[in-house]
mmCIF file of C-alpha atoms (C1' of nucleotides) in Angstrom:
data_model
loop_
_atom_site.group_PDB
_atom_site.id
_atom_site.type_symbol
_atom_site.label_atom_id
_atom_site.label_comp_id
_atom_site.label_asym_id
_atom_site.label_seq_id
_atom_site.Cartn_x
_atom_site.Cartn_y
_atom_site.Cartn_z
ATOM 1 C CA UNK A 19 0.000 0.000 0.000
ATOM 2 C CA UNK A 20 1.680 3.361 -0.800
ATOM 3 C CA UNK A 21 0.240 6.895 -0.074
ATOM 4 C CA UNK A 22 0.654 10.314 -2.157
ATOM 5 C CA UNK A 23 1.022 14.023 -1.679
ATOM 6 C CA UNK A 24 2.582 17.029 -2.906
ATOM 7 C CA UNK A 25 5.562 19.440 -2.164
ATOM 8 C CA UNK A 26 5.373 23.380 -3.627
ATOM 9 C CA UNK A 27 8.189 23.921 -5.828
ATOM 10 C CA UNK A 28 10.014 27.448 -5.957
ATOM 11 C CA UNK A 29 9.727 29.599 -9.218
ATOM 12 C CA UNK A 30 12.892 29.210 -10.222
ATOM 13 C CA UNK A 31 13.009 25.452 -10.575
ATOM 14 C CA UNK A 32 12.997 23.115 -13.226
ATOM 15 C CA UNK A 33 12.658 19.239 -12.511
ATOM 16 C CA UNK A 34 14.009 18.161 -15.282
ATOM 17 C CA UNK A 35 17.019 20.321 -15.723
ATOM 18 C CA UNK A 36 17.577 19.515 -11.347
ATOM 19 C CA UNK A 37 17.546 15.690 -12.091
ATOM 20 C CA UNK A 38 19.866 15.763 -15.597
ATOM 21 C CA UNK A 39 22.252 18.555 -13.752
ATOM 22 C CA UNK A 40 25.008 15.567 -13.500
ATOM 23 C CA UNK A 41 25.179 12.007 -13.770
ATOM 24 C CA UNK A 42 23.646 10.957 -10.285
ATOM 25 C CA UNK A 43 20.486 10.017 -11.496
ATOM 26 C CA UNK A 44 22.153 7.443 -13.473
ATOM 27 C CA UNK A 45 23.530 5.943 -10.255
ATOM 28 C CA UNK A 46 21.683 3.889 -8.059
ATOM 29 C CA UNK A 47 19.401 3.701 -5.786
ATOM 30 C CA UNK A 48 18.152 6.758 -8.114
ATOM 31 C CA UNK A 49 16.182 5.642 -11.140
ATOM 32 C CA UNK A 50 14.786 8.111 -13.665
ATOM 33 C CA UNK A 51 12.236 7.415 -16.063
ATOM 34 C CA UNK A 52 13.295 10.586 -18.492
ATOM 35 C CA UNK A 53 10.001 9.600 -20.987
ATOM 36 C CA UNK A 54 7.846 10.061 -17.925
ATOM 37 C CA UNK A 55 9.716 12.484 -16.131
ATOM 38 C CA UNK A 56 9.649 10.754 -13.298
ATOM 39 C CA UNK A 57 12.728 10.298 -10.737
ATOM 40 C CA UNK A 58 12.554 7.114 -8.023
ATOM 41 C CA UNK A 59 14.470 7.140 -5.163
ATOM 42 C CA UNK A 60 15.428 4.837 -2.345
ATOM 43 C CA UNK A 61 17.025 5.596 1.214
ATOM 44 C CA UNK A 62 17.370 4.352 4.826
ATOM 45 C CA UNK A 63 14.661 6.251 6.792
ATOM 46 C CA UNK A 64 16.335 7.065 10.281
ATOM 47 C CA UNK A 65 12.722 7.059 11.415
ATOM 48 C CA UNK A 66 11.089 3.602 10.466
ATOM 49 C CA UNK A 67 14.834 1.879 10.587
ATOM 50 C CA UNK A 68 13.654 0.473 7.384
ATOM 51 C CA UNK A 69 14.496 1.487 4.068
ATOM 52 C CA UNK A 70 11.567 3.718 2.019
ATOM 53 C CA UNK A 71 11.591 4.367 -1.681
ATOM 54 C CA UNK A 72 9.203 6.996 -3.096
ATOM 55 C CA UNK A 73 8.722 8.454 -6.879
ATOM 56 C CA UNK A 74 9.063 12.471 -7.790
ATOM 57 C CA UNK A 75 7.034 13.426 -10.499
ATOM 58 C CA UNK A 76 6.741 17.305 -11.798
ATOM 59 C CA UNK A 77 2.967 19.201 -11.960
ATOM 60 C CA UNK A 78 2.991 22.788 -12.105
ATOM 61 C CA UNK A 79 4.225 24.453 -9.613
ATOM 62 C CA UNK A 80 4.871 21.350 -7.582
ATOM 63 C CA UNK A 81 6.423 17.836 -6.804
ATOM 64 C CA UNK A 82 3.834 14.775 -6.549
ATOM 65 C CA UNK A 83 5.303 11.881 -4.195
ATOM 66 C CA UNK A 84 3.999 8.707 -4.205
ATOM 67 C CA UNK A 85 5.665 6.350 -1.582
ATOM 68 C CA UNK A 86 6.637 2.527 -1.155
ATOM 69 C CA UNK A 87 4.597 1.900 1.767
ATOM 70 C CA UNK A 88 1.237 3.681 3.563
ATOM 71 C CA UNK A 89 3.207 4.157 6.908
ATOM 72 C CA UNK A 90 5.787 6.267 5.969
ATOM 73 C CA UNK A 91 7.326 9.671 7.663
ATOM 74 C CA UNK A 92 6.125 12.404 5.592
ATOM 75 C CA UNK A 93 7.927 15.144 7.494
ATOM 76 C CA UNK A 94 11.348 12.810 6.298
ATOM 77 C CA UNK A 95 10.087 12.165 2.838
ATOM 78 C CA UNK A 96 9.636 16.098 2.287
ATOM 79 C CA UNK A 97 12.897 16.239 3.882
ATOM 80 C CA UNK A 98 14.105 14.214 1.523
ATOM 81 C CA UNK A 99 12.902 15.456 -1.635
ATOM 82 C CA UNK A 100 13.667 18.705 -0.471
ATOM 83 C CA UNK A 101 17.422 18.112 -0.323
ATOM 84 C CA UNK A 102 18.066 15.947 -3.077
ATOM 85 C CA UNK A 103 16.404 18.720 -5.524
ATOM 86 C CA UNK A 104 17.793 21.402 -3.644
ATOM 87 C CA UNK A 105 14.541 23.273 -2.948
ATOM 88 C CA UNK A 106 15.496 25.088 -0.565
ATOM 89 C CA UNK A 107 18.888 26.230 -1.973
ATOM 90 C CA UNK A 108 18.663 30.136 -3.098
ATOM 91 C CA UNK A 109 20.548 30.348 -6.074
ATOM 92 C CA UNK A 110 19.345 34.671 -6.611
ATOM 93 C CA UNK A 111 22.547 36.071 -6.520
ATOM 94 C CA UNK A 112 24.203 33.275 -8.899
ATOM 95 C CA UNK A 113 21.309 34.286 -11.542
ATOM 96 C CA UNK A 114 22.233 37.573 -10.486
ATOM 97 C CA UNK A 115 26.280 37.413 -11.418
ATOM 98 C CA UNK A 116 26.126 34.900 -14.410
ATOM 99 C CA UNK A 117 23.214 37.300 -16.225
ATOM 100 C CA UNK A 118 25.883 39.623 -15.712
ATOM 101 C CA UNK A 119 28.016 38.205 -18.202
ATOM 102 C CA UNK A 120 27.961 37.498 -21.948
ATOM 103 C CA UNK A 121 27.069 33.548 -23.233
ATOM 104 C CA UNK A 122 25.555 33.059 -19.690
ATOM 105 C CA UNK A 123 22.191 34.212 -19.241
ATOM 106 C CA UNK A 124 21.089 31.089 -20.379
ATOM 107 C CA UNK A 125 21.434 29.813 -16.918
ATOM 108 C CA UNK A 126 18.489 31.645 -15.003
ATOM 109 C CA UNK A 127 16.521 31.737 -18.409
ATOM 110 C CA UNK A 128 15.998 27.667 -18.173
ATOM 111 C CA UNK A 129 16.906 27.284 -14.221
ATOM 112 C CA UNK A 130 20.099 25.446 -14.334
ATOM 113 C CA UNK A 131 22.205 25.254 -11.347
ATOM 114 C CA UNK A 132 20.383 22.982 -8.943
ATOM 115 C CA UNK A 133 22.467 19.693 -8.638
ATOM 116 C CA UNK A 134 20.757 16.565 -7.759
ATOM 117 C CA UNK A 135 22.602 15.177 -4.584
ATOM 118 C CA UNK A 136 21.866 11.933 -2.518
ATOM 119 C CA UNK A 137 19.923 11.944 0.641
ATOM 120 C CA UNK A 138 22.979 11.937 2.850
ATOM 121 C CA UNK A 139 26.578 13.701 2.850
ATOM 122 C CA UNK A 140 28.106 10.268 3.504
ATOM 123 C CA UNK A 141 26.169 8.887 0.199
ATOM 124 C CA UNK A 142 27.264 11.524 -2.005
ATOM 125 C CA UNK A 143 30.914 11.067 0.089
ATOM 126 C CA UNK A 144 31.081 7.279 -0.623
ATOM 127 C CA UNK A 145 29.799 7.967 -4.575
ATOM 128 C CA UNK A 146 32.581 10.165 -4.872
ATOM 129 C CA UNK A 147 35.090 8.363 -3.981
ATOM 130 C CA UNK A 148 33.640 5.420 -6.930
ATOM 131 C CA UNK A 149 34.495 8.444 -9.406
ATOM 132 C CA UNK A 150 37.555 8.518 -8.898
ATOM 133 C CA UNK A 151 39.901 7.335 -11.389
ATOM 134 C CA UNK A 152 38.110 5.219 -13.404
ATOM 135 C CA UNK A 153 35.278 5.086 -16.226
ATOM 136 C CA UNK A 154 31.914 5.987 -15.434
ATOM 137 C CA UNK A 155 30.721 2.555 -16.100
ATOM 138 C CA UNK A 156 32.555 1.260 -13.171
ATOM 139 C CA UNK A 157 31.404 4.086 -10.908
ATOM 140 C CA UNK A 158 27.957 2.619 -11.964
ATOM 141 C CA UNK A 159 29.256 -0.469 -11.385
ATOM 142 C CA UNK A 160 30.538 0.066 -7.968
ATOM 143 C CA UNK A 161 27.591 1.884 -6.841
ATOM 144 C CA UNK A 162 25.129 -1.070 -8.237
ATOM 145 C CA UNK A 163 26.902 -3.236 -6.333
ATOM 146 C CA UNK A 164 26.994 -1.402 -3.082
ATOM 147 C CA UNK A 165 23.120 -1.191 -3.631
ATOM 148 C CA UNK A 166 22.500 -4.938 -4.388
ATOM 149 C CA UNK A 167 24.873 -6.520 -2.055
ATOM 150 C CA UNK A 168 24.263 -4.484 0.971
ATOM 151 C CA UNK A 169 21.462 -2.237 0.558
ATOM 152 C CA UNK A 170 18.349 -2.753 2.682
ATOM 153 C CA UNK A 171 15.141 -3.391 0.260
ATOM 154 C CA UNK A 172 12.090 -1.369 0.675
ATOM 155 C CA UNK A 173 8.739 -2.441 0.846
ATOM 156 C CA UNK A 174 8.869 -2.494 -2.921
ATOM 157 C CA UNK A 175 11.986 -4.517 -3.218
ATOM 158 C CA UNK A 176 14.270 -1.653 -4.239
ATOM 159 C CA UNK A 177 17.187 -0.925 -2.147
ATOM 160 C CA UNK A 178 18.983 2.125 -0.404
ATOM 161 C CA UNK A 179 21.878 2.601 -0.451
ATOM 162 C CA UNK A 180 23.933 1.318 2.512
ATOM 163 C CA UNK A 181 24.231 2.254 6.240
ATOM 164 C CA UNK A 182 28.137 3.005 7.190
ATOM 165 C CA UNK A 183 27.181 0.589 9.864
ATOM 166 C CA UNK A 184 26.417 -2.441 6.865
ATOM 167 C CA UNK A 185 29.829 -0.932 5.140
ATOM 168 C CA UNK A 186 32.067 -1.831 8.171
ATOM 169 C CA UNK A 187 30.717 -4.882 8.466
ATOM 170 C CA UNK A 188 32.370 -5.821 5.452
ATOM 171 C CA UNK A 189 36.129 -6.509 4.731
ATOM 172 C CA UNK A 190 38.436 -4.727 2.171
ATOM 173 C CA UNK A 191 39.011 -8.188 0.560
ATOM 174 C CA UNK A 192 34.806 -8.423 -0.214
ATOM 175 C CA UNK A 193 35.197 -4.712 -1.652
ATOM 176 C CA UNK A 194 37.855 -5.717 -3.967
ATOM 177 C CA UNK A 195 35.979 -9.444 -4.597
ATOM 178 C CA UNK A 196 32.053 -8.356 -4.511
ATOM 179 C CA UNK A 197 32.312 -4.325 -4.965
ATOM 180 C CA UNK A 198 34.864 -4.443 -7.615
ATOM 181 C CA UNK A 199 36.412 -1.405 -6.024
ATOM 182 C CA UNK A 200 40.279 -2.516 -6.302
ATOM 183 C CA UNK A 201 42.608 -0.269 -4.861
ATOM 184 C CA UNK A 202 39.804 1.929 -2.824
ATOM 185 C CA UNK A 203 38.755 -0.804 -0.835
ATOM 186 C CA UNK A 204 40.613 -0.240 2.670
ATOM 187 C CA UNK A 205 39.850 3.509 1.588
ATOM 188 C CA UNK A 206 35.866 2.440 2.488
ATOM 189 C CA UNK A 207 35.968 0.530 4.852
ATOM 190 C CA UNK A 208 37.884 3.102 6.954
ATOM 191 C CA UNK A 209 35.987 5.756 5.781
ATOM 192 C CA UNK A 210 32.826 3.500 7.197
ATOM 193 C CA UNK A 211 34.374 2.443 10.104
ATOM 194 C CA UNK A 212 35.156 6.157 11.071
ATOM 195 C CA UNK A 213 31.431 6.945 10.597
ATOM 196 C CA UNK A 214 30.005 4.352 12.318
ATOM 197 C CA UNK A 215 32.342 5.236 15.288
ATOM 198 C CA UNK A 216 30.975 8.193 15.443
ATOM 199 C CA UNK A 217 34.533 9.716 14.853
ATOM 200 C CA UNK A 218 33.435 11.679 11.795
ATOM 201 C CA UNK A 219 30.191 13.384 10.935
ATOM 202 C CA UNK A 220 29.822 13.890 7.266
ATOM 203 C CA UNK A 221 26.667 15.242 7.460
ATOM 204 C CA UNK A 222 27.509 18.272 10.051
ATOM 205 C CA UNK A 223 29.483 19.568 6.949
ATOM 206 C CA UNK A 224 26.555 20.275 5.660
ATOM 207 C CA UNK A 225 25.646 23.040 8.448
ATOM 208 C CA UNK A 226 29.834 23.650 8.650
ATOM 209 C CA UNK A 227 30.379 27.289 9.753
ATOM 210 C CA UNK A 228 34.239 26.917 8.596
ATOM 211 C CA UNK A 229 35.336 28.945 5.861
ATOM 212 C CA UNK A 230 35.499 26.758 2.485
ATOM 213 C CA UNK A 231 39.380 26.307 2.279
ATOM 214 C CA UNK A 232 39.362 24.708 5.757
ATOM 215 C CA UNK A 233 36.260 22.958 5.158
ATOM 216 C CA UNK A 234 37.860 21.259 2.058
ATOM 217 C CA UNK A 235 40.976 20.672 4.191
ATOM 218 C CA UNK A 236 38.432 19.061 6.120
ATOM 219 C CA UNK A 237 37.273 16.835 4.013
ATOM 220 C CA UNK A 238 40.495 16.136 2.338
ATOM 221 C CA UNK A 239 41.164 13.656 5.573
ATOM 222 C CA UNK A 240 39.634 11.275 3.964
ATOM 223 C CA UNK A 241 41.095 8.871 2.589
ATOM 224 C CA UNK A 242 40.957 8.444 -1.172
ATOM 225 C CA UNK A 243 39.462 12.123 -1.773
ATOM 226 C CA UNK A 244 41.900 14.569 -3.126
ATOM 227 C CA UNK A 245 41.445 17.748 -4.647
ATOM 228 C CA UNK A 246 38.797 17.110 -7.664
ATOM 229 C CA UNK A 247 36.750 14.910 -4.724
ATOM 230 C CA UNK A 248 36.999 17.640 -2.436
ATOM 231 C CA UNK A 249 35.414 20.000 -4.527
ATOM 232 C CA UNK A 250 32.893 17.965 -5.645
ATOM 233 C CA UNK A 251 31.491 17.266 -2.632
ATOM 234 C CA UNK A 252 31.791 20.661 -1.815
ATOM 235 C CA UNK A 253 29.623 21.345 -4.650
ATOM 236 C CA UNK A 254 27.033 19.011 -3.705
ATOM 237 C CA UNK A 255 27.101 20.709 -0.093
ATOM 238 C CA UNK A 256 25.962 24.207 -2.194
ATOM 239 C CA UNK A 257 30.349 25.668 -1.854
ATOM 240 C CA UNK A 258 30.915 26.458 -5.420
ATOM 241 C CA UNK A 259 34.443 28.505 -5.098
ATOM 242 C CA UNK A 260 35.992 25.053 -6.442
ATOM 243 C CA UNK A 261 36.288 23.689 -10.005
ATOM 244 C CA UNK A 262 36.502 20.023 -9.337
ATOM 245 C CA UNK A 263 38.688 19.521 -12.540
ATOM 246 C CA UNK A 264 38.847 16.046 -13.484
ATOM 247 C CA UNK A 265 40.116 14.465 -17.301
ATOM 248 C CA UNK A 266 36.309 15.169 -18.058
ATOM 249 C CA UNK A 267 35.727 18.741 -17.578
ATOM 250 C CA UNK A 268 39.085 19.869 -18.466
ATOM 251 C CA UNK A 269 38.735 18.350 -22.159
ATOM 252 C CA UNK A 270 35.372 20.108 -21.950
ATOM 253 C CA UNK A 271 37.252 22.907 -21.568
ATOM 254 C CA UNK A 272 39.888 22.992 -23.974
ATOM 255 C CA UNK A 273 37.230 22.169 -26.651
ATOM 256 C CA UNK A 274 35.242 25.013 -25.719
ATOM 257 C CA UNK A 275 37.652 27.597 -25.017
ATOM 258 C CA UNK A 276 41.135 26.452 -25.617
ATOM 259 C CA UNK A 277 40.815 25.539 -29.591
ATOM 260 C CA UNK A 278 40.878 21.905 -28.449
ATOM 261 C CA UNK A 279 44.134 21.886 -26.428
ATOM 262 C CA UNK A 280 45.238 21.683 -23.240
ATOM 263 C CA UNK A 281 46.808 24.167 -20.887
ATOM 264 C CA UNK A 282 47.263 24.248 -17.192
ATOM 265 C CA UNK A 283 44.515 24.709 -14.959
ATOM 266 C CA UNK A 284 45.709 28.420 -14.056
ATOM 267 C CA UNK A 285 44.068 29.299 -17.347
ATOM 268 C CA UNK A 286 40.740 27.604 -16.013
ATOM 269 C CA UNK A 287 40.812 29.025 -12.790
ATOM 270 C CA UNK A 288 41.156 32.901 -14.600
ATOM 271 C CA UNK A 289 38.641 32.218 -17.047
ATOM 272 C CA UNK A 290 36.100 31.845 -14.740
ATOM 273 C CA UNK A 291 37.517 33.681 -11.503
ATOM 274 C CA UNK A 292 34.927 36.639 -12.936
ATOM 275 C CA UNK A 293 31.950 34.845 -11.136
ATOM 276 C CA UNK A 294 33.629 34.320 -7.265
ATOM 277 C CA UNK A 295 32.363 32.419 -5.240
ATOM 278 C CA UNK A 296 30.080 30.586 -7.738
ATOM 279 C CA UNK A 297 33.043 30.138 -9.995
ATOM 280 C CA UNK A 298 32.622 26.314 -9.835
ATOM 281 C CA UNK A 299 28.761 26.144 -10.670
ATOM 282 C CA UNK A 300 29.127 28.751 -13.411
ATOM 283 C CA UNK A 301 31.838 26.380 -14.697
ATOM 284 C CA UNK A 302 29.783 23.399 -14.158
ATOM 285 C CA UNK A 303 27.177 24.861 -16.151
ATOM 286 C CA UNK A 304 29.153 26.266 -19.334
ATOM 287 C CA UNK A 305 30.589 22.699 -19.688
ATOM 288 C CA UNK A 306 27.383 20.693 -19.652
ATOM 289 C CA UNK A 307 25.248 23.431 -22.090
ATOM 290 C CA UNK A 308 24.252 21.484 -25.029
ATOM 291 C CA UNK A 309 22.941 18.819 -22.127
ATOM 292 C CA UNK A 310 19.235 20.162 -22.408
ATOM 293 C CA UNK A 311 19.220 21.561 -26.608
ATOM 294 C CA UNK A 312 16.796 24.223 -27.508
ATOM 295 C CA UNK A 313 18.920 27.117 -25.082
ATOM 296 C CA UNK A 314 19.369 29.278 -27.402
ATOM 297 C "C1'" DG B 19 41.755 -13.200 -29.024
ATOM 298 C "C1'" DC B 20 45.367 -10.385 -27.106
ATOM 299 C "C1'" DG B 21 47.883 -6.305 -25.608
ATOM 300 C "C1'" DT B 22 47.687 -1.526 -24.587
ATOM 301 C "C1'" DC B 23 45.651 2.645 -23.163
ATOM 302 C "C1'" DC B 24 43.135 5.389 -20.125
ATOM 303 C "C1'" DA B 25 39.101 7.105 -17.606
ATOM 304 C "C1'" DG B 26 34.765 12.138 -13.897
ATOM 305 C "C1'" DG B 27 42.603 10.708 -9.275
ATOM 306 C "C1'" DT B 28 45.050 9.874 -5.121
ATOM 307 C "C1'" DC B 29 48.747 8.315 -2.266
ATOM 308 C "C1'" DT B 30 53.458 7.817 -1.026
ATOM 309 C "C1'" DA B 31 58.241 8.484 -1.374
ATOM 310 C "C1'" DC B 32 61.580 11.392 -2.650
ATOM 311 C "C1'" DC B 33 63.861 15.667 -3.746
ATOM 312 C "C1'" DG C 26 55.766 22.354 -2.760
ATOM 313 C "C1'" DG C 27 56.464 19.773 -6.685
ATOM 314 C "C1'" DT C 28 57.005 15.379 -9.191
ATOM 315 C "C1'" DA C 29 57.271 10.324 -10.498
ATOM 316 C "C1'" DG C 30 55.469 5.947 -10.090
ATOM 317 C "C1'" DA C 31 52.114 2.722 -8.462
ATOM 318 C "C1'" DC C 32 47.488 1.474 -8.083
ATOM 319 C "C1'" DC C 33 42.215 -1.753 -9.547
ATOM 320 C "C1'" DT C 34 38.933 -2.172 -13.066
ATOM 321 C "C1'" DG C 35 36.796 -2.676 -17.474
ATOM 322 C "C1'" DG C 36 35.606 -0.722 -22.007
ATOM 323 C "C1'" DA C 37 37.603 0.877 -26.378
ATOM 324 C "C1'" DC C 38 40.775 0.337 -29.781
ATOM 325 C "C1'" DG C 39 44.386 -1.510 -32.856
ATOM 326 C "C1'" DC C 40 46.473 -5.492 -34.565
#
DNA sequence: GCGTCCAGGTCTACC
DNA sequence: GGTAGACCTGGACGC
């Protein structure tokens, strides 16, 4: 038995653009139906102790969310929702500086620059780290397996993603045999056990009143995450003063503005030290521009 | 079929 | 602080 209801959406958001803003939606326990427009997503309620999964759809002006099961905690599904589509994130003054500035109003026009983030810091942490240094099918791949083999299953069968608590349980040698993580295996389950403990808080980064550099030095501790983690975590935390350069968005780069070559990231950093603090967002967006057609 | 390269990098040792 | 080499995996590519 599921139940429905509905979540007011600011002005200045598009669904669509929110869920396609990166490649999360293509990891699980997200699933996106792009034909239907409609975005599924699993996670461990800290309510129930059971995992939930519930299904975003766009009407105007709002979000309609149907859920896996009739008992669920509204007040932590809207939570939910809330933060993985960022409603709550005011993104005025970035609309403000990039309409500013030639061969970027595009950005406010269609309502880029909400990215879709996990339900917790320590899922978008431990995703991260499964970017790193590898192709993106085997981020999927690591991140399907972390789902499958240690997720709990909601009502409807699909899975969350898993507890730090279920993660160090495991063993480094299962990582590198089930996970198919290789070299980052001790790198989770130390990161897990160090959550689990207690001994680190990903999630009170979220609220962090440190200034960004210490922040990222912060979160740099962590095993495995080095400077292009860092600031993509950072990113998903709403700090945008980082690039997060990896091999990806620095080709971007020197096809767009570099007559195909490549050049030290100095030159990146200049070209878009114009927008401050939202340097890294304004980036973000001018890479991935022909993602949605019909702009201009 | 096999070998090589490299991808949404980071760590460690060394200078 | 800067740099070289090692590190897992799996898909793409050339032969």
């Amino acid at each position: 038995m599921s139940n429905t209801f509905t979540i007011p959406t600011p002005e200045d958001f598009s669904f669509r653009r929110s869920v396609g803003s990166h490649g999360w939606y293509d990891l699980m326990p997200f699933e996106y139906d792009e034909k239907r427009g409609r975005l599924t997503y699993s996670y461990f309620s800290s309510v129930s102790r059971c995992a939930e999964a519930i299904t975003i759809t766009r009407r105007s002006g709002s979000l309609t969310v149907n859920t896996s099961s009739a008992t669920i905690d509204r007040p932590e599904a809207r939570a939910v929702v809330r933060h993985i589509l960022r409603l709550d994130e005011d993104l005025k003054e970035f609309y403000e500086s990039v309409s500013s500035h030639d061969g970027f109003d595009w950005i406010r026009r269609i309502s880029a620059g909400r990215l879709l983030r996990s339900g917790t810091v320590w899922e978008d942490l431990v995703k991260t780290l499964c970017t790193t240094n590898c192709s993106w099918s085997l981020t999927k791949s690591m991140t399907r397996n972390l789902v499958e083999k240690l997720g709990r299953a909601a009502a409807d069968g699909r899975k969350a993603f898993p507890t730090a608590e279920a993660i160090a349980a495991t063993s480094a040698e299962f990582f590198r045999d089930e996970i198919r993580a290789g070299y980052r295996s001790p790198y989770f389950i130390e990161l897990a056990n160090s959550v689990a403990s207690g001994d680190l808080d990903p999630e009170s980064w979220l609220c962090s009143d440190l200034p960004t550099p210490e922040l990222r030095k912060e979160i740099k501790k962590v095993k495995g995450v080095g400077d292009y983690a860092a600031d993509n975590l950072l990113k998903l935390l709403g700090r945008y003063d980082g690039l997060a350069l990896d091999s990806w968005l620095r080709a971007s780069f020197y096809k767009r503005h570099n007559r195909e070559k490549a050049c030290d990231d100095k030159k990146i950093e200049r070209h878009y030290r114009k927008f401050g603090k939202w340097k890294g967002l304004a980036m973000w967006c001018d890479m991935t521009k022909e993602w949605f057609g019909e702009i201009e």
